[in-house]
Amino acid sequence: MIYEGKAITVKALESGIVELNFDLKGESVNKFNRLTLNELRQSVDAIKADGSIKGVIVTSGKDVFIVGADITEFTDNFKLSDEELVAGNLEANRIFSDFEDLPVPTVVAINGIALGGGFEMCLAGDYRVISESAKIGLPEVKLGIYPGFGGTVRLPRVIGVDNAIEWIASGKENRAADALKVGAVDAVVKADKLKEAALDLVKRAISGELDYKAKRQPKLEKIKLNAIEQMMAFETAKGFVAGQAGPNYPAPVEAIKSIQKAANFGRDKALEVEANGFVKLAKTSVAESLIGLFLNDQELKKKAKQYDEVAQDVKLAAVLGAGIMGGGIAYQSASKGTPILMKDIREEGIQMGLNEAAKLLGKRVEKGRMKPEKMAEALNAIRPTMSYGDFGNVDIVVEAVVENPKVKQIVLAEVEDVVREDTILASNTSTISINLLAKALKRPENFVGMHFFNPVHMMPLVEVIRGEKSSDAAVATTVAYAKKMGKNPIVVNDCPGFLVNRVLFPYFGGFSKLLGFGVDFVRIDKVMEKFGWPMGPAYLSDVVGIDTGHHGRDVMAEGFPDRMAVEGKTAVDVMYEANRLGQKNGKGFYAYETDKRGKPKKVSDPQAYELLKSIVVEQREVTDEDIINFMMIPLCLETVRCLEDGIVETAAEADMGLIYGIGFPPFRGGALRYIDSIGVAEFVALADKYADLGALYHPTAKLREMAKNGQKFFG
Ligand SMILES: NC(=O)c1ccc[n+]([C@@H]2O[C@H](COP(=O)([O-])OP(=O)(O)OC[C@H]3O[C@@H](n4cnc5c(N)ncnc54)[C@H](O)[C@@H]3O)[C@@H](O)[C@H]2O)c1
């Protein structure tokens, strides 16, 4: 044994060849944490010191190769000063460079995913062999940063500038075959032949049959493009990538700039360029938000996993109502492998649900994401019915009939009589209290809310609503089923609007106030889209449906009259009364035409402006900053209230709910992280400036307390 640590061992194999094996003790995956990095330093030194070694192969003892850096270490790490960060980065890079500079050939055997720092380790070797199913890539930009262990230096020198930019700026994971095509790896082999292939390569390099020094050399030199070629490659890429990423996500373009700046330098100087740019990005609030988001997501997954222990198996599901939501739920369940009965009281309802599912599946087949046989299988897994015949075999029923408490109570009681005693009942209601619906049931412990978002196949969130009487098994089974459907479930407690709609309506409250001051809704949409929302509030109202918004608003006003009561007529009222229901009937705030591809296209409509004149209470000049504050303060404060009221258990879940449920701008991390980024005290002071707008703008006592004590929601 040449080196033995907790993450790495180096042992002699045969005829001067050693194996450097990554196998992090006590973890299911390998990652580049502090410990691993330190041990890599020691391993490389040990190999360097041993004059008898003739070649090195690098392997992994896990299913993965190395998943990347340990992201949990980022938050603390990135708090260091710029100088410390750059120095730390260069020190880490010296380990990779020392490995690269070993006086013997090195071959990396990539058995499973190798991402970020994991793939940068691979790049430091002379040769790379990869197993057929493994994937490699540099996903750092997804965290608002770029590769910092030499990825921006070595990759363009190995696979060329254009390919490297595509890999780094997209952050995508690349299949073995694609990696071979661009020359990121030297051979693709079957998993059980991987080590053999690595050994074969290293032996051929040792014997001189392969010239490993020549293979290594380009990585140490400047990029082989002349000035004109460089300009063409970098300038075109910067324009294109900037357009794709948008102004709120600077990392992809910064990565290109770094590659460009370092293009005419050799390795060591180029690594310095990389380190300086890396540190600049690591300090941005975008990186902080995106890293926070990643960590929140991990926390969510861990929580969802805990429910697995109590969850009952769902082998067969059922959905009541084959409308927009029921059809979507049936499609999602079937396509993810849980067969589902779909019951409706109308034949044409069932046909519509089936058509919708067939359309969605057809699209996946068209795009090559699904094999035609799989499509037939999924369609067969949706079993339409007009009777309760087979409901005795069902493990969970999702109720998605019309949004009417009386109808829902009748339907739920009816289905309770035909299912097993342990079958879980879940309602997809968006506004009705789960505790109220539970009153109609004999076994309220088996009942929860399961709130999907429209369109079901696209929206990643499912709110699982725990009623007063819901059992742990009911909650856990619903969480597990949502996960099996490929969704991100968040468990919340019952209240009007649950988490997501409760927070969304105050945001619309802010919108109403702006319209009351005569502010143009097109301007508001533009400002909020620039702020980072996928669509502005007027457009969103049209997409969701003015009638849905109108109904939801009334429910919320009743639930929280102190701050959400409606004073006088609002825009939603006048639109609703004029039968402008939004996209669904072709006119709302905007009018809708059909574009060449058959998709609705919004155009301005003078009639909408005419209607809105009647609701202006006072003309007020507002700045773009005001528009953001009018809209965001109520949303943020309501999120704070949800956390304080225990509707949602953690700040991480609240923020993720908003990101997955309503497309809150990810680079801002969520409502609570947004408050953190402004500073709690500063946020409270800002809200106080708008206090005359009403209770939606009044911070809670606890938030004032947090401000006074210098507390934050995260860290
Ligand atoms: N559409 C949305 O954006 C959205 C989003 C989240 C939640 N929801 C909720 O989902 C539920 C369904 O909404 P939708 O938009 O799909 O409505 P929808 O009108 O498209 O569909 C309702 C379906 O239920 C059927 N139905 C009525 N009574 C029934 C019964 N007794 N048994 C079986 N089927 C019956 C109707 O025939 C119809 O096909 C509502 O509670 C709604 O609040 C809707």
PDB file of N, CA and C in Angstrom, residues 595-681:
ATOM      1  N   ASP A 595     -51.017  32.256 -33.307  1.00  0.00           N
ATOM      2  CA  ASP A 595     -49.850  32.486 -34.165  1.00  0.00           C
ATOM      3  C   ASP A 595     -49.704  31.357 -35.198  1.00  0.00           C
ATOM      4  N   LYS A 596     -48.646  31.444 -35.998  1.00  0.00           N
ATOM      5  CA  LYS A 596     -48.473  30.490 -37.099  1.00  0.00           C
ATOM      6  C   LYS A 596     -48.425  29.043 -36.610  1.00  0.00           C
ATOM      7  N   ARG A 597     -47.891  28.867 -35.386  1.00  0.00           N
ATOM      8  CA  ARG A 597     -47.775  27.505 -34.861  1.00  0.00           C
ATOM      9  C   ARG A 597     -49.028  27.056 -34.110  1.00  0.00           C
ATOM     10  N   GLY A 598     -50.063  27.916 -34.142  1.00  0.00           N
ATOM     11  CA  GLY A 598     -51.310  27.559 -33.470  1.00  0.00           C
ATOM     12  C   GLY A 598     -51.298  27.867 -31.987  1.00  0.00           C
ATOM     13  N   LYS A 599     -50.265  28.623 -31.554  1.00  0.00           N
ATOM     14  CA  LYS A 599     -50.208  28.960 -30.129  1.00  0.00           C
ATOM     15  C   LYS A 599     -50.790  30.353 -29.896  1.00  0.00           C
ATOM     16  N   PRO A 600     -51.402  30.578 -28.701  1.00  0.00           N
ATOM     17  CA  PRO A 600     -51.961  31.908 -28.451  1.00  0.00           C
ATOM     18  C   PRO A 600     -50.871  32.974 -28.344  1.00  0.00           C
ATOM     19  N   LYS A 601     -51.146  34.111 -28.989  1.00  0.00           N
ATOM     20  CA  LYS A 601     -50.181  35.205 -28.976  1.00  0.00           C
ATOM     21  C   LYS A 601     -50.892  36.434 -28.420  1.00  0.00           C
ATOM     22  N   LYS A 602     -50.276  37.105 -27.432  1.00  0.00           N
ATOM     23  CA  LYS A 602     -50.995  38.217 -26.816  1.00  0.00           C
ATOM     24  C   LYS A 602     -50.778  39.514 -27.599  1.00  0.00           C
ATOM     25  N   VAL A 603     -51.872  40.260 -27.728  1.00  0.00           N
ATOM     26  CA  VAL A 603     -51.780  41.570 -28.372  1.00  0.00           C
ATOM     27  C   VAL A 603     -52.522  42.574 -27.483  1.00  0.00           C
ATOM     28  N   SER A 604     -52.214  43.847 -27.669  1.00  0.00           N
ATOM     29  CA  SER A 604     -52.853  44.846 -26.828  1.00  0.00           C
ATOM     30  C   SER A 604     -54.282  45.086 -27.326  1.00  0.00           C
ATOM     31  N   ASP A 605     -55.197  45.388 -26.388  1.00  0.00           N
ATOM     32  CA  ASP A 605     -56.605  45.537 -26.735  1.00  0.00           C
ATOM     33  C   ASP A 605     -57.158  46.803 -26.074  1.00  0.00           C
ATOM     34  N   PRO A 606     -57.536  47.814 -26.877  1.00  0.00           N
ATOM     35  CA  PRO A 606     -57.999  49.095 -26.318  1.00  0.00           C
ATOM     36  C   PRO A 606     -59.185  48.931 -25.370  1.00  0.00           C
ATOM     37  N   GLN A 607     -60.000  47.918 -25.620  1.00  0.00           N
ATOM     38  CA  GLN A 607     -61.178  47.710 -24.765  1.00  0.00           C
ATOM     39  C   GLN A 607     -60.780  47.438 -23.312  1.00  0.00           C
ATOM     40  N   ALA A 608     -59.684  46.705 -23.149  1.00  0.00           N
ATOM     41  CA  ALA A 608     -59.217  46.401 -21.792  1.00  0.00           C
ATOM     42  C   ALA A 608     -58.848  47.701 -21.082  1.00  0.00           C
ATOM     43  N   TYR A 609     -58.176  48.589 -21.795  1.00  0.00           N
ATOM     44  CA  TYR A 609     -57.787  49.878 -21.199  1.00  0.00           C
ATOM     45  C   TYR A 609     -59.019  50.684 -20.810  1.00  0.00           C
ATOM     46  N   GLU A 610     -60.014  50.641 -21.667  1.00  0.00           N
ATOM     47  CA  GLU A 610     -61.252  51.371 -21.417  1.00  0.00           C
ATOM     48  C   GLU A 610     -61.873  50.881 -20.107  1.00  0.00           C
ATOM     49  N   LEU A 611     -61.948  49.565 -19.948  1.00  0.00           N
ATOM     50  CA  LEU A 611     -62.543  48.981 -18.742  1.00  0.00           C
ATOM     51  C   LEU A 611     -61.780  49.385 -17.489  1.00  0.00           C
ATOM     52  N   LEU A 612     -60.439  49.392 -17.604  1.00  0.00           N
ATOM     53  CA  LEU A 612     -59.605  49.631 -16.426  1.00  0.00           C
ATOM     54  C   LEU A 612     -59.698  51.071 -15.928  1.00  0.00           C
ATOM     55  N   LYS A 613     -60.126  51.988 -16.814  1.00  0.00           N
ATOM     56  CA  LYS A 613     -60.273  53.394 -16.395  1.00  0.00           C
ATOM     57  C   LYS A 613     -61.212  53.511 -15.199  1.00  0.00           C
ATOM     58  N   SER A 614     -62.239  52.633 -15.178  1.00  0.00           N
ATOM     59  CA  SER A 614     -63.272  52.752 -14.144  1.00  0.00           C
ATOM     60  C   SER A 614     -62.764  52.400 -12.743  1.00  0.00           C
ATOM     61  N   ILE A 615     -61.630  51.737 -12.654  1.00  0.00           N
ATOM     62  CA  ILE A 615     -61.188  51.332 -11.318  1.00  0.00           C
ATOM     63  C   ILE A 615     -60.067  52.215 -10.757  1.00  0.00           C
ATOM     64  N   VAL A 616     -59.682  53.229 -11.532  1.00  0.00           N
ATOM     65  CA  VAL A 616     -58.604  54.097 -11.037  1.00  0.00           C
ATOM     66  C   VAL A 616     -59.147  54.990  -9.926  1.00  0.00           C
ATOM     67  N   VAL A 617     -58.539  54.897  -8.744  1.00  0.00           N
ATOM     68  CA  VAL A 617     -59.011  55.723  -7.632  1.00  0.00           C
ATOM     69  C   VAL A 617     -58.243  57.033  -7.548  1.00  0.00           C
ATOM     70  N   GLU A 618     -57.016  57.013  -8.046  1.00  0.00           N
ATOM     71  CA  GLU A 618     -56.158  58.195  -7.918  1.00  0.00           C
ATOM     72  C   GLU A 618     -54.986  57.987  -8.862  1.00  0.00           C
ATOM     73  N   GLN A 619     -54.597  59.036  -9.587  1.00  0.00           N
ATOM     74  CA  GLN A 619     -53.428  58.894 -10.461  1.00  0.00           C
ATOM     75  C   GLN A 619     -52.173  59.107  -9.628  1.00  0.00           C
ATOM     76  N   ARG A 620     -51.279  58.125  -9.618  1.00  0.00           N
ATOM     77  CA  ARG A 620     -50.028  58.295  -8.866  1.00  0.00           C
ATOM     78  C   ARG A 620     -48.856  57.954  -9.767  1.00  0.00           C
ATOM     79  N   GLU A 621     -47.821  58.757  -9.657  1.00  0.00           N
ATOM     80  CA  GLU A 621     -46.594  58.439 -10.397  1.00  0.00           C
ATOM     81  C   GLU A 621     -45.817  57.402  -9.596  1.00  0.00           C
ATOM     82  N   VAL A 622     -45.418  56.340 -10.211  1.00  0.00           N
ATOM     83  CA  VAL A 622     -44.577  55.369  -9.497  1.00  0.00           C
ATOM     84  C   VAL A 622     -43.332  55.065 -10.322  1.00  0.00           C
ATOM     85  N   THR A 623     -42.252  54.730  -9.628  1.00  0.00           N
ATOM     86  CA  THR A 623     -41.024  54.330 -10.327  1.00  0.00           C
ATOM     87  C   THR A 623     -41.057  52.812 -10.542  1.00  0.00           C
ATOM     88  N   ASP A 624     -40.130  52.305 -11.336  1.00  0.00           N
ATOM     89  CA  ASP A 624     -40.046  50.848 -11.535  1.00  0.00           C
ATOM     90  C   ASP A 624     -39.749  50.153 -10.208  1.00  0.00           C
ATOM     91  N   GLU A 625     -38.907  50.816  -9.404  1.00  0.00           N
ATOM     92  CA  GLU A 625     -38.581  50.318  -8.064  1.00  0.00           C
ATOM     93  C   GLU A 625     -39.858  50.157  -7.233  1.00  0.00           C
ATOM     94  N   ASP A 626     -40.739  51.178  -7.302  1.00  0.00           N
ATOM     95  CA  ASP A 626     -42.020  51.108  -6.579  1.00  0.00           C
ATOM     96  C   ASP A 626     -42.833  49.906  -7.041  1.00  0.00           C
ATOM     97  N   ILE A 627     -42.865  49.714  -8.354  1.00  0.00           N
ATOM     98  CA  ILE A 627     -43.664  48.606  -8.896  1.00  0.00           C
ATOM     99  C   ILE A 627     -43.203  47.287  -8.267  1.00  0.00           C
ATOM    100  N   ILE A 628     -41.891  47.103  -8.240  1.00  0.00           N
ATOM    101  CA  ILE A 628     -41.349  45.874  -7.647  1.00  0.00           C
ATOM    102  C   ILE A 628     -41.758  45.775  -6.175  1.00  0.00           C
ATOM    103  N   ASN A 629     -41.629  46.873  -5.449  1.00  0.00           N
ATOM    104  CA  ASN A 629     -41.955  46.832  -4.021  1.00  0.00           C
ATOM    105  C   ASN A 629     -43.452  46.646  -3.768  1.00  0.00           C
ATOM    106  N   PHE A 630     -44.289  47.310  -4.549  1.00  0.00           N
ATOM    107  CA  PHE A 630     -45.742  47.115  -4.428  1.00  0.00           C
ATOM    108  C   PHE A 630     -46.076  45.631  -4.520  1.00  0.00           C
ATOM    109  N   MET A 631     -45.430  44.944  -5.457  1.00  0.00           N
ATOM    110  CA  MET A 631     -45.771  43.542  -5.729  1.00  0.00           C
ATOM    111  C   MET A 631     -45.070  42.574  -4.771  1.00  0.00           C
ATOM    112  N   MET A 632     -43.783  42.826  -4.531  1.00  0.00           N
ATOM    113  CA  MET A 632     -42.972  41.837  -3.810  1.00  0.00           C
ATOM    114  C   MET A 632     -43.149  41.883  -2.296  1.00  0.00           C
ATOM    115  N   ILE A 633     -43.380  43.060  -1.740  1.00  0.00           N
ATOM    116  CA  ILE A 633     -43.474  43.140  -0.269  1.00  0.00           C
ATOM    117  C   ILE A 633     -44.642  42.287   0.259  1.00  0.00           C
ATOM    118  N   PRO A 634     -45.851  42.412  -0.326  1.00  0.00           N
ATOM    119  CA  PRO A 634     -46.946  41.566   0.188  1.00  0.00           C
ATOM    120  C   PRO A 634     -46.653  40.068   0.028  1.00  0.00           C
ATOM    121  N   LEU A 635     -46.059  39.698  -1.092  1.00  0.00           N
ATOM    122  CA  LEU A 635     -45.733  38.283  -1.318  1.00  0.00           C
ATOM    123  C   LEU A 635     -44.753  37.793  -0.244  1.00  0.00           C
ATOM    124  N   CYS A 636     -43.724  38.585  -0.008  1.00  0.00           N
ATOM    125  CA  CYS A 636     -42.701  38.173   0.969  1.00  0.00           C
ATOM    126  C   CYS A 636     -43.285  38.117   2.373  1.00  0.00           C
ATOM    127  N   LEU A 637     -44.076  39.133   2.728  1.00  0.00           N
ATOM    128  CA  LEU A 637     -44.621  39.153   4.086  1.00  0.00           C
ATOM    129  C   LEU A 637     -45.584  37.992   4.310  1.00  0.00           C
ATOM    130  N   GLU A 638     -46.346  37.627   3.278  1.00  0.00           N
ATOM    131  CA  GLU A 638     -47.269  36.504   3.449  1.00  0.00           C
ATOM    132  C   GLU A 638     -46.491  35.194   3.605  1.00  0.00           C
ATOM    133  N   THR A 639     -45.352  35.100   2.926  1.00  0.00           N
ATOM    134  CA  THR A 639     -44.509  33.911   3.091  1.00  0.00           C
ATOM    135  C   THR A 639     -44.001  33.841   4.532  1.00  0.00           C
ATOM    136  N   VAL A 640     -43.621  34.996   5.062  1.00  0.00           N
ATOM    137  CA  VAL A 640     -43.184  35.051   6.463  1.00  0.00           C
ATOM    138  C   VAL A 640     -44.313  34.570   7.371  1.00  0.00           C
ATOM    139  N   ARG A 641     -45.529  35.036   7.099  1.00  0.00           N
ATOM    140  CA  ARG A 641     -46.672  34.628   7.938  1.00  0.00           C
ATOM    141  C   ARG A 641     -46.915  33.127   7.843  1.00  0.00           C
ATOM    142  N   CYS A 642     -46.777  32.563   6.635  1.00  0.00           N
ATOM    143  CA  CYS A 642     -46.976  31.113   6.477  1.00  0.00           C
ATOM    144  C   CYS A 642     -45.979  30.346   7.334  1.00  0.00           C
ATOM    145  N   LEU A 643     -44.758  30.841   7.375  1.00  0.00           N
ATOM    146  CA  LEU A 643     -43.737  30.177   8.187  1.00  0.00           C
ATOM    147  C   LEU A 643     -44.068  30.355   9.669  1.00  0.00           C
ATOM    148  N   GLU A 644     -44.425  31.565  10.055  1.00  0.00           N
ATOM    149  CA  GLU A 644     -44.740  31.825  11.470  1.00  0.00           C
ATOM    150  C   GLU A 644     -45.963  31.036  11.927  1.00  0.00           C
ATOM    151  N   ASP A 645     -46.954  30.874  11.025  1.00  0.00           N
ATOM    152  CA  ASP A 645     -48.181  30.148  11.381  1.00  0.00           C
ATOM    153  C   ASP A 645     -48.005  28.634  11.293  1.00  0.00           C
ATOM    154  N   GLY A 646     -46.849  28.196  10.888  1.00  0.00           N
ATOM    155  CA  GLY A 646     -46.616  26.749  10.791  1.00  0.00           C
ATOM    156  C   GLY A 646     -47.320  26.099   9.610  1.00  0.00           C
ATOM    157  N   ILE A 647     -47.729  26.894   8.621  1.00  0.00           N
ATOM    158  CA  ILE A 647     -48.333  26.320   7.415  1.00  0.00           C
ATOM    159  C   ILE A 647     -47.260  25.507   6.694  1.00  0.00           C
ATOM    160  N   VAL A 648     -46.055  26.016   6.731  1.00  0.00           N
ATOM    161  CA  VAL A 648     -44.935  25.297   6.157  1.00  0.00           C
ATOM    162  C   VAL A 648     -43.883  25.211   7.265  1.00  0.00           C
ATOM    163  N   GLU A 649     -43.150  24.088   7.274  1.00  0.00           N
ATOM    164  CA  GLU A 649     -42.300  23.844   8.437  1.00  0.00           C
ATOM    165  C   GLU A 649     -40.985  24.622   8.404  1.00  0.00           C
ATOM    166  N   THR A 650     -40.380  24.728   7.222  1.00  0.00           N
ATOM    167  CA  THR A 650     -39.059  25.357   7.162  1.00  0.00           C
ATOM    168  C   THR A 650     -39.008  26.445   6.089  1.00  0.00           C
ATOM    169  N   ALA A 651     -38.035  27.341   6.248  1.00  0.00           N
ATOM    170  CA  ALA A 651     -37.816  28.395   5.266  1.00  0.00           C
ATOM    171  C   ALA A 651     -37.462  27.787   3.910  1.00  0.00           C
ATOM    172  N   ALA A 652     -36.694  26.702   3.936  1.00  0.00           N
ATOM    173  CA  ALA A 652     -36.291  26.047   2.685  1.00  0.00           C
ATOM    174  C   ALA A 652     -37.511  25.571   1.909  1.00  0.00           C
ATOM    175  N   GLU A 653     -38.464  24.967   2.632  1.00  0.00           N
ATOM    176  CA  GLU A 653     -39.665  24.469   1.946  1.00  0.00           C
ATOM    177  C   GLU A 653     -40.502  25.621   1.406  1.00  0.00           C
ATOM    178  N   ALA A 654     -40.608  26.696   2.167  1.00  0.00           N
ATOM    179  CA  ALA A 654     -41.387  27.842   1.701  1.00  0.00           C
ATOM    180  C   ALA A 654     -40.805  28.369   0.390  1.00  0.00           C
ATOM    181  N   ASP A 655     -39.505  28.573   0.368  1.00  0.00           N
ATOM    182  CA  ASP A 655     -38.874  29.122  -0.837  1.00  0.00           C
ATOM    183  C   ASP A 655     -38.986  28.166  -2.024  1.00  0.00           C
ATOM    184  N   MET A 656     -38.768  26.883  -1.763  1.00  0.00           N
ATOM    185  CA  MET A 656     -38.848  25.924  -2.866  1.00  0.00           C
ATOM    186  C   MET A 656     -40.273  25.832  -3.397  1.00  0.00           C
ATOM    187  N   GLY A 657     -41.255  25.938  -2.498  1.00  0.00           N
ATOM    188  CA  GLY A 657     -42.653  25.912  -2.928  1.00  0.00           C
ATOM    189  C   GLY A 657     -42.921  27.021  -3.935  1.00  0.00           C
ATOM    190  N   LEU A 658     -42.377  28.205  -3.673  1.00  0.00           N
ATOM    191  CA  LEU A 658     -42.617  29.344  -4.569  1.00  0.00           C
ATOM    192  C   LEU A 658     -41.862  29.170  -5.888  1.00  0.00           C
ATOM    193  N   ILE A 659     -40.688  28.605  -5.817  1.00  0.00           N
ATOM    194  CA  ILE A 659     -39.911  28.407  -7.045  1.00  0.00           C
ATOM    195  C   ILE A 659     -40.557  27.332  -7.924  1.00  0.00           C
ATOM    196  N   TYR A 660     -40.931  26.215  -7.315  1.00  0.00           N
ATOM    197  CA  TYR A 660     -41.553  25.129  -8.090  1.00  0.00           C
ATOM    198  C   TYR A 660     -43.008  25.423  -8.447  1.00  0.00           C
ATOM    199  N   GLY A 661     -43.702  26.159  -7.579  1.00  0.00           N
ATOM    200  CA  GLY A 661     -45.140  26.336  -7.766  1.00  0.00           C
ATOM    201  C   GLY A 661     -45.505  27.516  -8.643  1.00  0.00           C
ATOM    202  N   ILE A 662     -44.804  28.648  -8.496  1.00  0.00           N
ATOM    203  CA  ILE A 662     -45.197  29.830  -9.272  1.00  0.00           C
ATOM    204  C   ILE A 662     -44.032  30.433 -10.048  1.00  0.00           C
ATOM    205  N   GLY A 663     -42.928  29.710 -10.138  1.00  0.00           N
ATOM    206  CA  GLY A 663     -41.822  30.211 -10.953  1.00  0.00           C
ATOM    207  C   GLY A 663     -41.140  31.433 -10.372  1.00  0.00           C
ATOM    208  N   PHE A 664     -41.115  31.548  -9.044  1.00  0.00           N
ATOM    209  CA  PHE A 664     -40.339  32.626  -8.412  1.00  0.00           C
ATOM    210  C   PHE A 664     -38.929  32.607  -9.001  1.00  0.00           C
ATOM    211  N   PRO A 665     -38.369  33.788  -9.345  1.00  0.00           N
ATOM    212  CA  PRO A 665     -37.064  33.803 -10.025  1.00  0.00           C
ATOM    213  C   PRO A 665     -35.996  33.011  -9.247  1.00  0.00           C
ATOM    214  N   PRO A 666     -35.524  31.898  -9.785  1.00  0.00           N
ATOM    215  CA  PRO A 666     -34.574  31.049  -9.049  1.00  0.00           C
ATOM    216  C   PRO A 666     -33.311  31.788  -8.620  1.00  0.00           C
ATOM    217  N   PHE A 667     -32.828  32.735  -9.449  1.00  0.00           N
ATOM    218  CA  PHE A 667     -31.578  33.398  -9.086  1.00  0.00           C
ATOM    219  C   PHE A 667     -31.766  34.306  -7.868  1.00  0.00           C
ATOM    220  N   ARG A 668     -33.019  34.520  -7.463  1.00  0.00           N
ATOM    221  CA  ARG A 668     -33.263  35.274  -6.234  1.00  0.00           C
ATOM    222  C   ARG A 668     -33.535  34.347  -5.058  1.00  0.00           C
ATOM    223  N   GLY A 669     -33.596  33.047  -5.323  1.00  0.00           N
ATOM    224  CA  GLY A 669     -33.591  32.049  -4.258  1.00  0.00           C
ATOM    225  C   GLY A 669     -34.900  31.785  -3.538  1.00  0.00           C
ATOM    226  N   GLY A 670     -35.936  32.597  -3.730  1.00  0.00           N
ATOM    227  CA  GLY A 670     -37.189  32.427  -2.990  1.00  0.00           C
ATOM    228  C   GLY A 670     -37.481  33.677  -2.175  1.00  0.00           C
ATOM    229  N   ALA A 671     -38.712  33.759  -1.653  1.00  0.00           N
ATOM    230  CA  ALA A 671     -39.136  34.991  -0.971  1.00  0.00           C
ATOM    231  C   ALA A 671     -38.303  35.265   0.278  1.00  0.00           C
ATOM    232  N   LEU A 672     -38.019  34.222   1.043  1.00  0.00           N
ATOM    233  CA  LEU A 672     -37.319  34.444   2.311  1.00  0.00           C
ATOM    234  C   LEU A 672     -35.853  34.763   2.067  1.00  0.00           C
ATOM    235  N   ARG A 673     -35.263  34.107   1.048  1.00  0.00           N
ATOM    236  CA  ARG A 673     -33.879  34.447   0.746  1.00  0.00           C
ATOM    237  C   ARG A 673     -33.793  35.864   0.149  1.00  0.00           C
ATOM    238  N   TYR A 674     -34.867  36.247  -0.545  1.00  0.00           N
ATOM    239  CA  TYR A 674     -34.912  37.613  -1.082  1.00  0.00           C
ATOM    240  C   TYR A 674     -34.876  38.624   0.077  1.00  0.00           C
ATOM    241  N   ILE A 675     -35.656  38.339   1.124  1.00  0.00           N
ATOM    242  CA  ILE A 675     -35.615  39.219   2.309  1.00  0.00           C
ATOM    243  C   ILE A 675     -34.202  39.217   2.898  1.00  0.00           C
ATOM    244  N   ASP A 676     -33.633  38.022   3.048  1.00  0.00           N
ATOM    245  CA  ASP A 676     -32.261  37.915   3.569  1.00  0.00           C
ATOM    246  C   ASP A 676     -31.284  38.742   2.741  1.00  0.00           C
ATOM    247  N   SER A 677     -31.449  38.688   1.421  1.00  0.00           N
ATOM    248  CA  SER A 677     -30.471  39.351   0.557  1.00  0.00           C
ATOM    249  C   SER A 677     -30.592  40.872   0.666  1.00  0.00           C
ATOM    250  N   ILE A 678     -31.822  41.346   0.932  1.00  0.00           N
ATOM    251  CA  ILE A 678     -31.985  42.788   1.165  1.00  0.00           C
ATOM    252  C   ILE A 678     -31.476  43.123   2.569  1.00  0.00           C
ATOM    253  N   GLY A 679     -31.609  42.166   3.479  1.00  0.00           N
ATOM    254  CA  GLY A 679     -31.340  42.384   4.909  1.00  0.00           C
ATOM    255  C   GLY A 679     -32.687  42.505   5.610  1.00  0.00           C
ATOM    256  N   VAL A 680     -32.902  41.743   6.667  1.00  0.00           N
ATOM    257  CA  VAL A 680     -34.219  41.736   7.315  1.00  0.00           C
ATOM    258  C   VAL A 680     -34.582  43.144   7.798  1.00  0.00           C
ATOM    259  N   ALA A 681     -33.635  43.822   8.434  1.00  0.00           N
ATOM    260  CA  ALA A 681     -33.925  45.166   8.957  1.00  0.00           C
ATOM    261  C   ALA A 681     -34.234  46.134   7.812  1.00  0.00           C
TER     262      ALA A 681
END
